mmCIF file of C-alpha atoms in Angstrom:
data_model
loop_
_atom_site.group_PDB
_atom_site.id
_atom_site.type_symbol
_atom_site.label_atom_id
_atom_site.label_comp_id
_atom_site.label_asym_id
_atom_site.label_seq_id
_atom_site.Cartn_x
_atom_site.Cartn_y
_atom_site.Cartn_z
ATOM 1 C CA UNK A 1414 -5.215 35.091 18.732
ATOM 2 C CA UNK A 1415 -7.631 32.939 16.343
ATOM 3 C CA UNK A 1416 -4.812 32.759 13.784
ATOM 4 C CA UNK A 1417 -2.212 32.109 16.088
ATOM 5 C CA UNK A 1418 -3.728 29.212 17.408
ATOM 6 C CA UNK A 1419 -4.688 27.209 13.519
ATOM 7 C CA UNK A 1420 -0.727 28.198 12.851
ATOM 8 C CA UNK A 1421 0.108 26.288 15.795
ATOM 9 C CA UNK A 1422 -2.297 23.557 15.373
ATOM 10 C CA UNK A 1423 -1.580 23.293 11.801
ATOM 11 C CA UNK A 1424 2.464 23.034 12.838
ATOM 12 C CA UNK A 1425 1.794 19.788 15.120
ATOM 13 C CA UNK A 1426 -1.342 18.033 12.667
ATOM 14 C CA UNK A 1427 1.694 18.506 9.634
ATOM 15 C CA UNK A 1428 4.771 17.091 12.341
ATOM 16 C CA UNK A 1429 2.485 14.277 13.458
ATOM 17 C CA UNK A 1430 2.113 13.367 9.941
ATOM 18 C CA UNK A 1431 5.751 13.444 9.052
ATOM 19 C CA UNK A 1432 5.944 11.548 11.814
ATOM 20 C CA UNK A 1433 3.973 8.690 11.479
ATOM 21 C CA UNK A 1434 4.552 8.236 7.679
ATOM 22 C CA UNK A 1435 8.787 8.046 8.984
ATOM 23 C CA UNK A 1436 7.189 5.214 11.554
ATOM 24 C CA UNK A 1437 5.300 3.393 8.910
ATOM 25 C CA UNK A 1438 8.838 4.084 6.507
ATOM 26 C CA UNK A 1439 11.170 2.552 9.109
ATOM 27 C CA UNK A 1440 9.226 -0.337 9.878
ATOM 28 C CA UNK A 1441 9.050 -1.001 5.941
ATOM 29 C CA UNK A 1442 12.584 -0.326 5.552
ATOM 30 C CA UNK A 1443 13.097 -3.379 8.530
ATOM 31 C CA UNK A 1444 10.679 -5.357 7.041
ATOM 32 C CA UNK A 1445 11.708 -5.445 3.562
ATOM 33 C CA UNK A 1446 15.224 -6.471 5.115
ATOM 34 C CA UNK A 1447 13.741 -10.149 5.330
ATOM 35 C CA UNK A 1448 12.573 -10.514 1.979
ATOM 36 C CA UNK A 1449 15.572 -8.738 0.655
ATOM 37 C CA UNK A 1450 17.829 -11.693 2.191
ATOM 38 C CA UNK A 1451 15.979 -14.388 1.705
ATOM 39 C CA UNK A 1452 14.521 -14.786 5.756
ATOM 40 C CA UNK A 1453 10.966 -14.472 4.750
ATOM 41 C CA UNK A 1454 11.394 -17.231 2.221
ATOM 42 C CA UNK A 1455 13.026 -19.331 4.871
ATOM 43 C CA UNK A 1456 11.118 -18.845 7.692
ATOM 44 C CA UNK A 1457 7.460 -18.949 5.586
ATOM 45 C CA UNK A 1458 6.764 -15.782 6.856
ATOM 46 C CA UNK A 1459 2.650 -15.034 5.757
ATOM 47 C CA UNK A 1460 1.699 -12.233 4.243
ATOM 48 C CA UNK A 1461 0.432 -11.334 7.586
ATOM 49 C CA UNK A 1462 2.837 -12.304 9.463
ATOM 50 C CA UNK A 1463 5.151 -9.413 7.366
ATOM 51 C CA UNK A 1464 2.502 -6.854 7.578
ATOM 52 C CA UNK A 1465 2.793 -7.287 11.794
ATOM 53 C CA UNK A 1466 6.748 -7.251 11.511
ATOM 54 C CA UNK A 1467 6.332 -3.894 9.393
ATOM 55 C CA UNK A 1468 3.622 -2.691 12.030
ATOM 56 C CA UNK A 1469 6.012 -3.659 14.850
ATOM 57 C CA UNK A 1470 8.711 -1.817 13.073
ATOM 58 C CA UNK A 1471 6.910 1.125 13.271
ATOM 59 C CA UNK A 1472 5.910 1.781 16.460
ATOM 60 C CA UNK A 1473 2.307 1.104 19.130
ATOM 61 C CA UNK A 1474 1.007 4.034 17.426
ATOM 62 C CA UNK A 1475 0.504 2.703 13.966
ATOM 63 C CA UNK A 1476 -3.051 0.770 14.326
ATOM 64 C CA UNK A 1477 -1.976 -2.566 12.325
ATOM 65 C CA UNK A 1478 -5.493 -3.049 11.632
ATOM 66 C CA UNK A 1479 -5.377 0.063 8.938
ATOM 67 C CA UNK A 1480 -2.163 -1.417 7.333
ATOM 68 C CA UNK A 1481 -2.449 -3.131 4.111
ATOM 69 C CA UNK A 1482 0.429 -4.597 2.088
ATOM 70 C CA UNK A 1483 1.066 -5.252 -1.146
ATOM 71 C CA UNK A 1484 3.889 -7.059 -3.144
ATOM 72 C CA UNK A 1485 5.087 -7.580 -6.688
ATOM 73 C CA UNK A 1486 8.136 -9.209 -8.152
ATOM 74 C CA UNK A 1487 9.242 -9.259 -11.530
ATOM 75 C CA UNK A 1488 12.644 -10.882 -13.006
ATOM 76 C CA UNK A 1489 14.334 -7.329 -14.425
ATOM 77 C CA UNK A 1490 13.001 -3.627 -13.780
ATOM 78 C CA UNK A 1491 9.911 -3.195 -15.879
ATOM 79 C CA UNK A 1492 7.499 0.041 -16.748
ATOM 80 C CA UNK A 1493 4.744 -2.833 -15.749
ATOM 81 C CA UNK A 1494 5.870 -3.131 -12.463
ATOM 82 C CA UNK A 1495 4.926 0.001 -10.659
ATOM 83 C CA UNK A 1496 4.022 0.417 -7.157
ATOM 84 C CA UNK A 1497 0.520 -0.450 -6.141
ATOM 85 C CA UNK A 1498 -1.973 2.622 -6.007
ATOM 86 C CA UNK A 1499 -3.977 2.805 -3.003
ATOM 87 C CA UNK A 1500 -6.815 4.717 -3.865
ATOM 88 C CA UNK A 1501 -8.805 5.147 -6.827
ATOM 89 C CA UNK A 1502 -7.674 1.757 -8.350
ATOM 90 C CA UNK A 1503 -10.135 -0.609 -8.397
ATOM 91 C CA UNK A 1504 -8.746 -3.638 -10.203
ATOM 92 C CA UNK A 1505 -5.901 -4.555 -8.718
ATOM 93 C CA UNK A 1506 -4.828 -7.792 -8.956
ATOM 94 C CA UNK A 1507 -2.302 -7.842 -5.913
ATOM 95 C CA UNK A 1508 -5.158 -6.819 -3.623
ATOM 96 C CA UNK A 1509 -5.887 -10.738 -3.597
ATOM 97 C CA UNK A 1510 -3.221 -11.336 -1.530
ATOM 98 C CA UNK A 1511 -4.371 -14.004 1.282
ATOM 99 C CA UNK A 1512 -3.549 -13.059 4.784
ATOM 100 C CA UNK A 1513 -2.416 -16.398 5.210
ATOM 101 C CA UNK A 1514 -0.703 -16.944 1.940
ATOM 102 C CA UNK A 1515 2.989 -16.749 2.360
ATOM 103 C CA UNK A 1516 4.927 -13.593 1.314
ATOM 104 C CA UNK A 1517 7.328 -15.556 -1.050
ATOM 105 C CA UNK A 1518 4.309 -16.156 -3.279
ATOM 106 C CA UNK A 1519 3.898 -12.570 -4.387
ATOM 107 C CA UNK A 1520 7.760 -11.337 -3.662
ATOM 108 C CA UNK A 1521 9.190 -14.085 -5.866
ATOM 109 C CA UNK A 1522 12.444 -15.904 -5.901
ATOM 110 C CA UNK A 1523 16.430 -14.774 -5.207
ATOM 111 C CA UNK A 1524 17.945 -11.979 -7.414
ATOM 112 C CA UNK A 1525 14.263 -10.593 -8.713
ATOM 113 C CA UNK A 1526 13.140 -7.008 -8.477
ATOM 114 C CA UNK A 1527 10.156 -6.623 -5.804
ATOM 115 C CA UNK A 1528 8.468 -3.548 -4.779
ATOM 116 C CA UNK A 1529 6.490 -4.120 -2.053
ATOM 117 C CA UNK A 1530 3.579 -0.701 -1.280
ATOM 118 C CA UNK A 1531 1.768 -0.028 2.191
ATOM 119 C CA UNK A 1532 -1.231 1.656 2.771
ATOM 120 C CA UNK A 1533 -2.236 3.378 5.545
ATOM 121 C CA UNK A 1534 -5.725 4.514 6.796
ATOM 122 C CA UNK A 1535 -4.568 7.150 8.894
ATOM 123 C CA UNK A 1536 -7.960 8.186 10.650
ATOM 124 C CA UNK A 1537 -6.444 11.593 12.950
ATOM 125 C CA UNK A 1538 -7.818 13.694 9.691
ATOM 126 C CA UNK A 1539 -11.597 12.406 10.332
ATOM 127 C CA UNK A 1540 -11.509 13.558 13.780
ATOM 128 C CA UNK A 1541 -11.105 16.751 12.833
ATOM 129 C CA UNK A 1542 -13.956 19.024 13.371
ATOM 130 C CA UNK A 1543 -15.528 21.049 10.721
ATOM 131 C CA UNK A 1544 -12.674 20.854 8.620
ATOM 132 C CA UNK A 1545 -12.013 17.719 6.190
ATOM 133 C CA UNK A 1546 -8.633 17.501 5.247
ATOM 134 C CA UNK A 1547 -8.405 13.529 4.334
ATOM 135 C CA UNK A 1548 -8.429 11.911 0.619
ATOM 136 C CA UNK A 1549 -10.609 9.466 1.444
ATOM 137 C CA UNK A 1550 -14.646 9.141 1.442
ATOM 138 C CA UNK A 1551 -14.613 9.366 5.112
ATOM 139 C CA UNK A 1552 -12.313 12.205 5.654
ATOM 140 C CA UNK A 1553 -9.431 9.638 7.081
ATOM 141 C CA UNK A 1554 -6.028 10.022 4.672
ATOM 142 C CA UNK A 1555 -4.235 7.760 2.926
ATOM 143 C CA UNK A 1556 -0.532 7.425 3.530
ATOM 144 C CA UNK A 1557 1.168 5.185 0.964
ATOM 145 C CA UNK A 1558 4.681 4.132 0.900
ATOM 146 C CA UNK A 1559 6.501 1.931 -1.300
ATOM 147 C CA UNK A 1560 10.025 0.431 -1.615
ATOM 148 C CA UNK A 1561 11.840 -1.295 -4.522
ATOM 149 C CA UNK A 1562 14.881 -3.590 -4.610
ATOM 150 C CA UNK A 1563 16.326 -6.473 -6.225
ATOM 151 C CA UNK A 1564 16.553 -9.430 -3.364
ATOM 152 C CA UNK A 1565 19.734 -10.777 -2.855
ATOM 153 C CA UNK A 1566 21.125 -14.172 -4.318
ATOM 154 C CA UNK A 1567 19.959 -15.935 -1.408
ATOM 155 C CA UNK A 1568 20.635 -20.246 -1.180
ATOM 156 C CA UNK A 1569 16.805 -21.868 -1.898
ATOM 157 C CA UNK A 1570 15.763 -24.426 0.023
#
């Protein structure tokens, strides 16, 4: 009965992932729709004023305080510009990015390649008793996502 019972717990911890890192996906995938078009530009959207429309994308049960977001632009597709790593990188420059600073600062101007990366402290692995399934120090997981486009040739104002 033991076994039965991880199987079955182990089916719905591995579903609940898949499903929140689809949540955190969509809500990127919406997201990155203003920058792609110009609308973030436009409408001075902050950095974390982007991070809330990815959050809101996603769905009430992504915590938006365990969202970070990162963004990178570059004027052609580069080895240099690779998406940001979330743990085990210590210097990274984009982790500078202001809350406050607007997102055109760091996803550049019309027609350039940006790859924008999310990180997610997912805490349901720390709750887990006596087994410590998470990649970070304190047994929460990191779910990472990134996207990459080149933004349309949007009018500047």
């Amino acid at each position: 009965m033991t076994p039965f019972l991880l199987f079955i717990l182990g089916l719905v911890g591995c579903a609940f992932y898949f499903f929140i890192m689809n949540s955190i996906e969509k809500g990127m995938d919406q997201a990155t729709r203003l920058i792609r078009t110009g609308q973030a530009v436009t409408q001075k959207m902050t950095v974390d004023q982007f991070r809330k429309a990815i959050c809101s994308g996603a769905g009430a049960w992504i915590d938006c305080n365990n969202l970070k977001v990162f963004a990178q632009a570059a004027d052609t597709w580069t080895d240099s510009l690779q998406p940001t790593q979330c743990l085990g990188n210590t210097n990274n420059q984009n982790q500078i990015m202001k809350p406050t600073d607007l997102i055109a600062i760091y996803t550049g101007n019309a027609s350039q390649v940006v790859i924008v990366t999310t990180c997610y402290q997912w805490n349901f692995t720390a709750k887990l008793p006596l087994i410590k399934l998470g990649n970070s120090p304190d047994g929460s997981t990191m779910l990472q996502t990134a996207t990459a486009f080149r933004s349309e040739p949007y009018p500047s104002n």
